[in-house]
CSV table of C-alpha atoms and ligand atoms in Angstrom, one decimal:
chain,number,residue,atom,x,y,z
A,65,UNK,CA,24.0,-12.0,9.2
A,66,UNK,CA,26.4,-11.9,12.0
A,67,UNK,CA,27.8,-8.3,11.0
A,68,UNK,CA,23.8,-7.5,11.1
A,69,UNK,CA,23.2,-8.7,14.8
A,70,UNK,CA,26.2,-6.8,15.5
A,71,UNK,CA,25.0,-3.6,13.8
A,72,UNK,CA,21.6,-4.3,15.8
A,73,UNK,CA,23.5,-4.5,19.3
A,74,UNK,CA,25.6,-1.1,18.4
A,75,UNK,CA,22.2,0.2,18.3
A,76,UNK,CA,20.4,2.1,20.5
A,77,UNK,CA,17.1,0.1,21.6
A,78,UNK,CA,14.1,3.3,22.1
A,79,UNK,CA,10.5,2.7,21.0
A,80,UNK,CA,11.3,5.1,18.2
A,81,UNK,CA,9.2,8.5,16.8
A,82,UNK,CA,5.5,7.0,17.1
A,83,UNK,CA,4.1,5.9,14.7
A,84,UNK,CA,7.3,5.5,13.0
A,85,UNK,CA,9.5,2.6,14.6
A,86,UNK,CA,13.4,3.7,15.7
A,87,UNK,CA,16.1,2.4,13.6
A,88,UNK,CA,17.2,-0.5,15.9
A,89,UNK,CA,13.4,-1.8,15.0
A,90,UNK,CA,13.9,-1.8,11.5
A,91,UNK,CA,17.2,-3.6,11.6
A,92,UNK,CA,15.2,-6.5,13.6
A,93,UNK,CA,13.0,-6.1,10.9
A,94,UNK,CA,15.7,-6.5,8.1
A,95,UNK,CA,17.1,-10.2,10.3
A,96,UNK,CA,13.3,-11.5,9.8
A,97,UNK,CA,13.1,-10.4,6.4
A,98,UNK,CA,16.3,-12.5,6.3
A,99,UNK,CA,14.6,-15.7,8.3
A,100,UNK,CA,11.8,-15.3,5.5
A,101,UNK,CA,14.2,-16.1,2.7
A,102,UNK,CA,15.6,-13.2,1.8
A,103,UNK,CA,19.7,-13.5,1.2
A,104,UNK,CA,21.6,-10.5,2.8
A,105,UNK,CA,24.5,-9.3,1.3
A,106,UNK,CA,26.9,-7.1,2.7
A,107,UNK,CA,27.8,-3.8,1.1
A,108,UNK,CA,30.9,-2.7,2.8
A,109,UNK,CA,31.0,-0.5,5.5
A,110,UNK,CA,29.8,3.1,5.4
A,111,UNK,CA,32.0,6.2,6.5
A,112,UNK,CA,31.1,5.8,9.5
A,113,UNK,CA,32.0,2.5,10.2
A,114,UNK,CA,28.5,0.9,9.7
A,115,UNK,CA,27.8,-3.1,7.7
A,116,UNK,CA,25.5,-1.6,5.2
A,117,UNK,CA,23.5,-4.2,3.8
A,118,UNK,CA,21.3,-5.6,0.5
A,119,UNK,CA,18.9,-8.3,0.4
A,120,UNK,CA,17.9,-10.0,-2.5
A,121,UNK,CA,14.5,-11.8,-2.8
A,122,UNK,CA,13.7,-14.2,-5.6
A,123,UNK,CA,15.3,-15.9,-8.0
A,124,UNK,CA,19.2,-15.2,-8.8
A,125,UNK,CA,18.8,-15.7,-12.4
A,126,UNK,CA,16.9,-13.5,-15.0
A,127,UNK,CA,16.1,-9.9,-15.2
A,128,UNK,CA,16.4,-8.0,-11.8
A,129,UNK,CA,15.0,-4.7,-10.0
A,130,UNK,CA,16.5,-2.1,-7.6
A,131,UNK,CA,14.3,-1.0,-4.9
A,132,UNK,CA,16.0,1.2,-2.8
A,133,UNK,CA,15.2,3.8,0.2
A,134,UNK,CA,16.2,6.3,2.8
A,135,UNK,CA,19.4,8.3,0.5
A,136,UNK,CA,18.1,11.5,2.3
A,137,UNK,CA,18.7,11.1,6.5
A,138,UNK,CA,15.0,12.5,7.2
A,139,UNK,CA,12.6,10.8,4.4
A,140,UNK,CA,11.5,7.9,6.7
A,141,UNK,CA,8.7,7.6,5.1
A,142,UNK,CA,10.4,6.3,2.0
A,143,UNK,CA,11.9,3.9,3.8
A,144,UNK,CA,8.3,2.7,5.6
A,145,UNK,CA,7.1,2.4,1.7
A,146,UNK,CA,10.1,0.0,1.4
A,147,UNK,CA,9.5,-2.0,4.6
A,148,UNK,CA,5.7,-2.8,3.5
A,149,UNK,CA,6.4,-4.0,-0.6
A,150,UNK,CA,9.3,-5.9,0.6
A,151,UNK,CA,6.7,-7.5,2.9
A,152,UNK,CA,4.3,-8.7,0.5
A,153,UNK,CA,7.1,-9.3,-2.2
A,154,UNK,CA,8.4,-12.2,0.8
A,155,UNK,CA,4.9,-13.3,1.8
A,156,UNK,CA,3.3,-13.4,-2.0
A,157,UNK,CA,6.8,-14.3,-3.9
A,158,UNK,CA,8.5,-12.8,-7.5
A,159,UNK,CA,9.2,-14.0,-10.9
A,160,UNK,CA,12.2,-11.9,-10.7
A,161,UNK,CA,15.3,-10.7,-8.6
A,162,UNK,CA,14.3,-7.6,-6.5
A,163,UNK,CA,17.9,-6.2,-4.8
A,164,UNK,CA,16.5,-4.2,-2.3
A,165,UNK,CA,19.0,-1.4,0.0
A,166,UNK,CA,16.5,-0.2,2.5
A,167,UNK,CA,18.8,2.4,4.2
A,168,UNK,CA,21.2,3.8,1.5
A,169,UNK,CA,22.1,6.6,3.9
A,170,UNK,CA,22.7,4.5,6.8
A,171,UNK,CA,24.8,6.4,9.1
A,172,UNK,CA,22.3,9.7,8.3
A,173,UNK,CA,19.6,7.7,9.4
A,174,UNK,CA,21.5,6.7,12.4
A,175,UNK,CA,21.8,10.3,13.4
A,176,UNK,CA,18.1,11.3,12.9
A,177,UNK,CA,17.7,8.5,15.1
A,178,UNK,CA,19.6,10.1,17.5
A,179,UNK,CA,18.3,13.7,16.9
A,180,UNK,CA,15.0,11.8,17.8
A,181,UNK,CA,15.7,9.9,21.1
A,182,UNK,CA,17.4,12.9,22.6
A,183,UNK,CA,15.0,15.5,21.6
A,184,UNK,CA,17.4,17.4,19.2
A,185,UNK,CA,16.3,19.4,16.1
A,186,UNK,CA,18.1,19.4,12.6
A,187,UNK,CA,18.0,19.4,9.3
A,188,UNK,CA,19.8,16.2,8.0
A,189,UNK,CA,19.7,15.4,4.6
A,190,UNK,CA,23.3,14.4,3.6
A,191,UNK,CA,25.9,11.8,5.7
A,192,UNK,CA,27.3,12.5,8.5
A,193,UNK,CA,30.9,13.7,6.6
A,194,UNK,CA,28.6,16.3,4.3
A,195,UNK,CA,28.1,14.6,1.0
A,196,UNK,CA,24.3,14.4,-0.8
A,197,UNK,CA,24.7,10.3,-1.6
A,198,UNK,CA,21.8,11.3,-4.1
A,199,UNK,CA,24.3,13.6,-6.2
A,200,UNK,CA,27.4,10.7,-5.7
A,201,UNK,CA,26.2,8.8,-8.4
A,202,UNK,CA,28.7,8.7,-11.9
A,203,UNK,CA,26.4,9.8,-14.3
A,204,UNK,CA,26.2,13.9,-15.0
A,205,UNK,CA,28.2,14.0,-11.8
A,206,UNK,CA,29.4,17.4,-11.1
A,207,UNK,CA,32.2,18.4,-8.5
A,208,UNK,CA,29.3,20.9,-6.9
A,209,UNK,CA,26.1,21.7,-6.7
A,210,UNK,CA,24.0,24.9,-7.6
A,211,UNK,CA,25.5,27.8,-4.9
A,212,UNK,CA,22.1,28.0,-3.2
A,213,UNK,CA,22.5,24.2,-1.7
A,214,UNK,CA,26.6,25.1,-0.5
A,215,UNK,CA,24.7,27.3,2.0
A,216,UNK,CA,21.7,25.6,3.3
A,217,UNK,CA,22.0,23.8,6.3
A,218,UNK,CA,22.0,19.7,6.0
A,219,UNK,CA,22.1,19.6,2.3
A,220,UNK,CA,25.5,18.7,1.4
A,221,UNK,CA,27.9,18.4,-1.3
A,222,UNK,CA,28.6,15.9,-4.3
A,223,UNK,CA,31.5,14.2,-2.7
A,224,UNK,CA,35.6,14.2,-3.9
A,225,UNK,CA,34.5,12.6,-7.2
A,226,UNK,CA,32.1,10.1,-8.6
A,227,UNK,CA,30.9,7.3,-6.5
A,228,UNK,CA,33.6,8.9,-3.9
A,229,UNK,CA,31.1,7.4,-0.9
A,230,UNK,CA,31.5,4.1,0.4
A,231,UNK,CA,27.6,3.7,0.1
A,232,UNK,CA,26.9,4.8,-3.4
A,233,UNK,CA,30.4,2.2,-4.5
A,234,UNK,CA,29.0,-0.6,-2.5
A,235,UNK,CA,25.6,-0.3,-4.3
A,236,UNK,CA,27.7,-0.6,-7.7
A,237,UNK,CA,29.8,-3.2,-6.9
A,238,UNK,CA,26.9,-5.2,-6.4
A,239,UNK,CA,25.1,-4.3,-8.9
A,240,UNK,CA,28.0,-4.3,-11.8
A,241,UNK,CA,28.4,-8.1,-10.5
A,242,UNK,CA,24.8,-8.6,-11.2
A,243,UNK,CA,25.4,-6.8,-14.9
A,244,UNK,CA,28.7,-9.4,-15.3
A,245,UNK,CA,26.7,-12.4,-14.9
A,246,UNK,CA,25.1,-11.6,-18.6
A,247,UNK,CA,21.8,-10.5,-16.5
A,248,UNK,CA,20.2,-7.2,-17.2
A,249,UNK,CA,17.9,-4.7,-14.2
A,250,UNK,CA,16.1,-3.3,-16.2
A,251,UNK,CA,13.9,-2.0,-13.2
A,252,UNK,CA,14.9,0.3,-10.8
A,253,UNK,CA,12.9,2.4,-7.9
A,254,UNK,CA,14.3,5.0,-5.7
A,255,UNK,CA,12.2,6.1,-2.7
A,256,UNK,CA,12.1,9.7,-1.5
A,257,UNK,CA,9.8,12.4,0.4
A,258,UNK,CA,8.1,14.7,0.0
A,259,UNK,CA,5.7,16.2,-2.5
A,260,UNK,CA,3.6,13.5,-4.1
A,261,UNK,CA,5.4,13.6,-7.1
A,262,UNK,CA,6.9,10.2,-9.8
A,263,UNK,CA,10.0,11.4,-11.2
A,264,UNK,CA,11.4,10.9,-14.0
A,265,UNK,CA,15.5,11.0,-15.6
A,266,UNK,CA,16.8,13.0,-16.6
A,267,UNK,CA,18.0,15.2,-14.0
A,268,UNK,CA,21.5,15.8,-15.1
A,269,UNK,CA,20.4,16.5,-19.1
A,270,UNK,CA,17.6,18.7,-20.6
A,271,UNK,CA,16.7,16.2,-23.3
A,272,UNK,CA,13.6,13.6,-22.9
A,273,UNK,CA,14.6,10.4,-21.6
A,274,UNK,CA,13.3,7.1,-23.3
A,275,UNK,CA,9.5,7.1,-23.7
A,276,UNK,CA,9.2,3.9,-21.5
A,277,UNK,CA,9.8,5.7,-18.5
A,278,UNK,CA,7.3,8.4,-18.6
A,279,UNK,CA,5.1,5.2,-19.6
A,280,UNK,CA,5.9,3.4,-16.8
A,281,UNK,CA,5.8,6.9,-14.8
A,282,UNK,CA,1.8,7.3,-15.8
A,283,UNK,CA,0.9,3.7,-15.2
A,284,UNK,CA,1.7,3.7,-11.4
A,285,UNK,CA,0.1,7.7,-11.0
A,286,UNK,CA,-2.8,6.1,-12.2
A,287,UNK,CA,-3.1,3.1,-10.0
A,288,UNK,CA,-2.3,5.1,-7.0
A,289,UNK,CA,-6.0,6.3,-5.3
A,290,UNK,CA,-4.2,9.4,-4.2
A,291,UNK,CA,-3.3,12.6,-6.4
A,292,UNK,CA,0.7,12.2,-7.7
A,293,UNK,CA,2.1,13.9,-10.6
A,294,UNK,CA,4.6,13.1,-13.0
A,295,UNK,CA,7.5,15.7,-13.9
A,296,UNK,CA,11.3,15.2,-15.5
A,297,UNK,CA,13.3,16.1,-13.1
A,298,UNK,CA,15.7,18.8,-15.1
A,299,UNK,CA,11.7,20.6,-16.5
A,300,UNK,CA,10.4,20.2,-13.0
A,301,UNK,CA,12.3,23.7,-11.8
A,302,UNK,CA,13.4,25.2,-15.4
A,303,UNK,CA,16.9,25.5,-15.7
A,304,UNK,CA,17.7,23.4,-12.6
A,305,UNK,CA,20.0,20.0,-13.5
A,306,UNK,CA,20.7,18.1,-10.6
A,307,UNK,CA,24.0,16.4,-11.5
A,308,UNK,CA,24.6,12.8,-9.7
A,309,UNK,CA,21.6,11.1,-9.0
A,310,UNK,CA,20.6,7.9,-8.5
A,311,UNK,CA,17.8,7.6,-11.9
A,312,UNK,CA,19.9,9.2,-14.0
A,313,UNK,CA,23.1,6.6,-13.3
A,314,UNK,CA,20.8,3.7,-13.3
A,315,UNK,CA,18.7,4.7,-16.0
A,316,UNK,CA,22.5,5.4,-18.3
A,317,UNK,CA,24.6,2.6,-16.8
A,318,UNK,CA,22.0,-0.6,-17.0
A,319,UNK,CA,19.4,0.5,-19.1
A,320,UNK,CA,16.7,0.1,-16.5
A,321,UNK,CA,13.1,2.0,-16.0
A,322,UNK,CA,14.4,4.0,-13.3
A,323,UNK,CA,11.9,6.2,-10.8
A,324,UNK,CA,12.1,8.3,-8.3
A,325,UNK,CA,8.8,9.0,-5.7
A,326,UNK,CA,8.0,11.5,-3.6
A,327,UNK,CA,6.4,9.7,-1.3
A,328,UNK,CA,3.4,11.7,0.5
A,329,UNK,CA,3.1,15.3,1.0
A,330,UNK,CA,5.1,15.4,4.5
A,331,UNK,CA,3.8,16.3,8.0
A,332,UNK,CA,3.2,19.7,8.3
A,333,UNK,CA,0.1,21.1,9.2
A,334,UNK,CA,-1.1,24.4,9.3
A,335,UNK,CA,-3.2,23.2,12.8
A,336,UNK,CA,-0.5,22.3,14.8
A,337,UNK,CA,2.5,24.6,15.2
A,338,UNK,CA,5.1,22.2,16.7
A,339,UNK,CA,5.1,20.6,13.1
A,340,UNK,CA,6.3,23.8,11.6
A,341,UNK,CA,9.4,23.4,14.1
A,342,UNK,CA,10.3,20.0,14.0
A,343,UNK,CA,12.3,19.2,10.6
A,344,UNK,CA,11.3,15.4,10.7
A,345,UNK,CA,7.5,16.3,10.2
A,346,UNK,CA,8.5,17.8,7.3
A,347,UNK,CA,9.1,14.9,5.7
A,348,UNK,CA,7.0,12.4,7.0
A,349,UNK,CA,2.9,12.6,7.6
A,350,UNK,CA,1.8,12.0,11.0
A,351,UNK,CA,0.4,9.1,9.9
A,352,UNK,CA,2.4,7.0,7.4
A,353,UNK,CA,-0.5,4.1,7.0
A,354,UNK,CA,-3.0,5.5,4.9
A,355,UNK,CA,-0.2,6.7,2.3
A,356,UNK,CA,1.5,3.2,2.5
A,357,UNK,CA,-1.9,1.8,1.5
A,358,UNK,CA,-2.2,4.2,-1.5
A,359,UNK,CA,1.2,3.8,-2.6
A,360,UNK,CA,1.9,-0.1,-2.1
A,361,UNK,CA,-0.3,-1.7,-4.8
A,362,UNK,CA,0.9,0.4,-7.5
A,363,UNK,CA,4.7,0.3,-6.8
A,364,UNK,CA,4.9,-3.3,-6.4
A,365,UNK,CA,3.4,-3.9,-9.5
A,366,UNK,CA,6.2,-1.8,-11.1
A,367,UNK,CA,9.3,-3.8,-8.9
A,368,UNK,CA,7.7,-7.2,-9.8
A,369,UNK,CA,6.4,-6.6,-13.1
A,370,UNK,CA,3.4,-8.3,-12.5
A,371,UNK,CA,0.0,-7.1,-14.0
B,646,ZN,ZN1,15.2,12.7,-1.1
């Protein structure tokens, strides 16, 4: 918790991109999730030099879930999704173990931040040093992505090898420690932006995953009040396999229901001009509230397993 306040203080303190809060906020957020009962844990240190943290709510026995956020520098809205099911899962309590990483990309994040309070405009998707934490991950990795994505601004590479980022390691240390206590997570929830879309392994492999995880896929779309669809990944553009992600590893490694969700279907708006220009309202509505209502009930349903 100490490495925490010091991560807050190295921070800089702006009222953020309204509605959304600035990063600074959300690390104060993260200390009283921590006042509230929730045990941080620290994950290492990012490549650039940041305490990237978990916090684990609930009990430290059982089965567990991964709930995890912000991979992608710009997708704030993912990570707003996160903020508000981790709030009810402290105020109402769980059965199980939810491990929750709120900012994977931390040090991406930190630079949107920064893009924001100083009026600067780019795309941001990968970390700082170039690498796509979402195609790190040991299962399908490949050592690069399609040649389109080498040339597109932001996007980033797959890093020197699997799990080659301090981030994506720290996750699996943590998680492998979890697996060596005899306990299994066999739930596990990524959230992204945008499209309005639950996605489903695998993205690395052609073939059908497990049929529990386009169940599990169907049951939240049809608890959310909004329209979401539900694709594979690898069928979602035909002949596209996206090697390294996050589902697919957790999914192969521990066995659990892992999904992916687009959350919302980003800011732009044909109306207003300046959203065209501005690569953060691409990602994230103007205003997050009324998706976070439509999404929360359903999702934490799925990371608690309660019915
Ligand atoms: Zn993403």
């Amino acid at each position: 918790v100490e490495s925490l306040d010091r991560l807050i203080a190295a921070t800089p303190e702006w009222e953020g991109p309204h509605p959304y809060r600035s990063l600074r906020a959300r690390l104060r957020l993260q200390s009283e999730w921590v006042d509230r009962g929730a045990r941080p844990v620290t994950l290492g240190a990012t490549r650039g030099g940041r305490d990237l943290f978990a916090f684990r709510i609930g009990p430290s026995t059982g089965v567990a879930t991964v709930l995890m956020a912000g991979i992608h520098a710009l997708e704030w809205i993912g990570v707003e999704v996160l903020e508000r099911l981790v709030a009810e899962i402290l105020a109402q309590g769980t059965d199980r173990e939810i491990i929750v990483v709120p900012i994977v990309n931390l040090d991406g994040f930190a630079l949107v931040d920064d893009d924001l309070r100083t009026g600067r405009r780019a795309i941001r998707r990968a970390t700082p040093s170039g690498v796509d934490l979402n195609r790190n991950w040991p299962t399908f990795h490949a050592s690069a992505t399609s040649l389109v994505t080498r040339f597109l601004p932001g996007i980033g590479g797959t890093g020197s090898g699997p799990a080659s980022e301090p981030e994506v390691a720290g996750i699996l240390r943590l998680l492998d420690a979890v697996v060596d206590e005899g306990r299994t997570i066999d739930r596990a929830l990524s959230l992204h932006s945008f499209g309005r879309m639950i996605l489903v392994p695998w993205g690395g492999r052609l073939g059908r995953p497990d049929a529990a995880l386009f169940a599990a896929a169907r049951a939240i779309q049809s608890a959310i009040p909004l329209w979401y669809g539900v694709r594979q990944i690898s069928w979602w553009l035909p002949g596209h396999r996206v090697p390294g992600m996050e589902v697919d590893h957790l999914h192969a490694r521990y066995g659990a229901v892992a999904l992916l969700v687009e959350c919302s279907l980003g800011g732009i708006s044909p109306f207003r001009l300046g959203s065209w220009l501005h690569p953060f309202r691409w990602y994230n509505p103007p205003d997050p509230s009324r998706e976070i209502e439509a999404l929360a009930p359903a999702l934490r349903q799925f990371v608690t397993a309660s019915h």
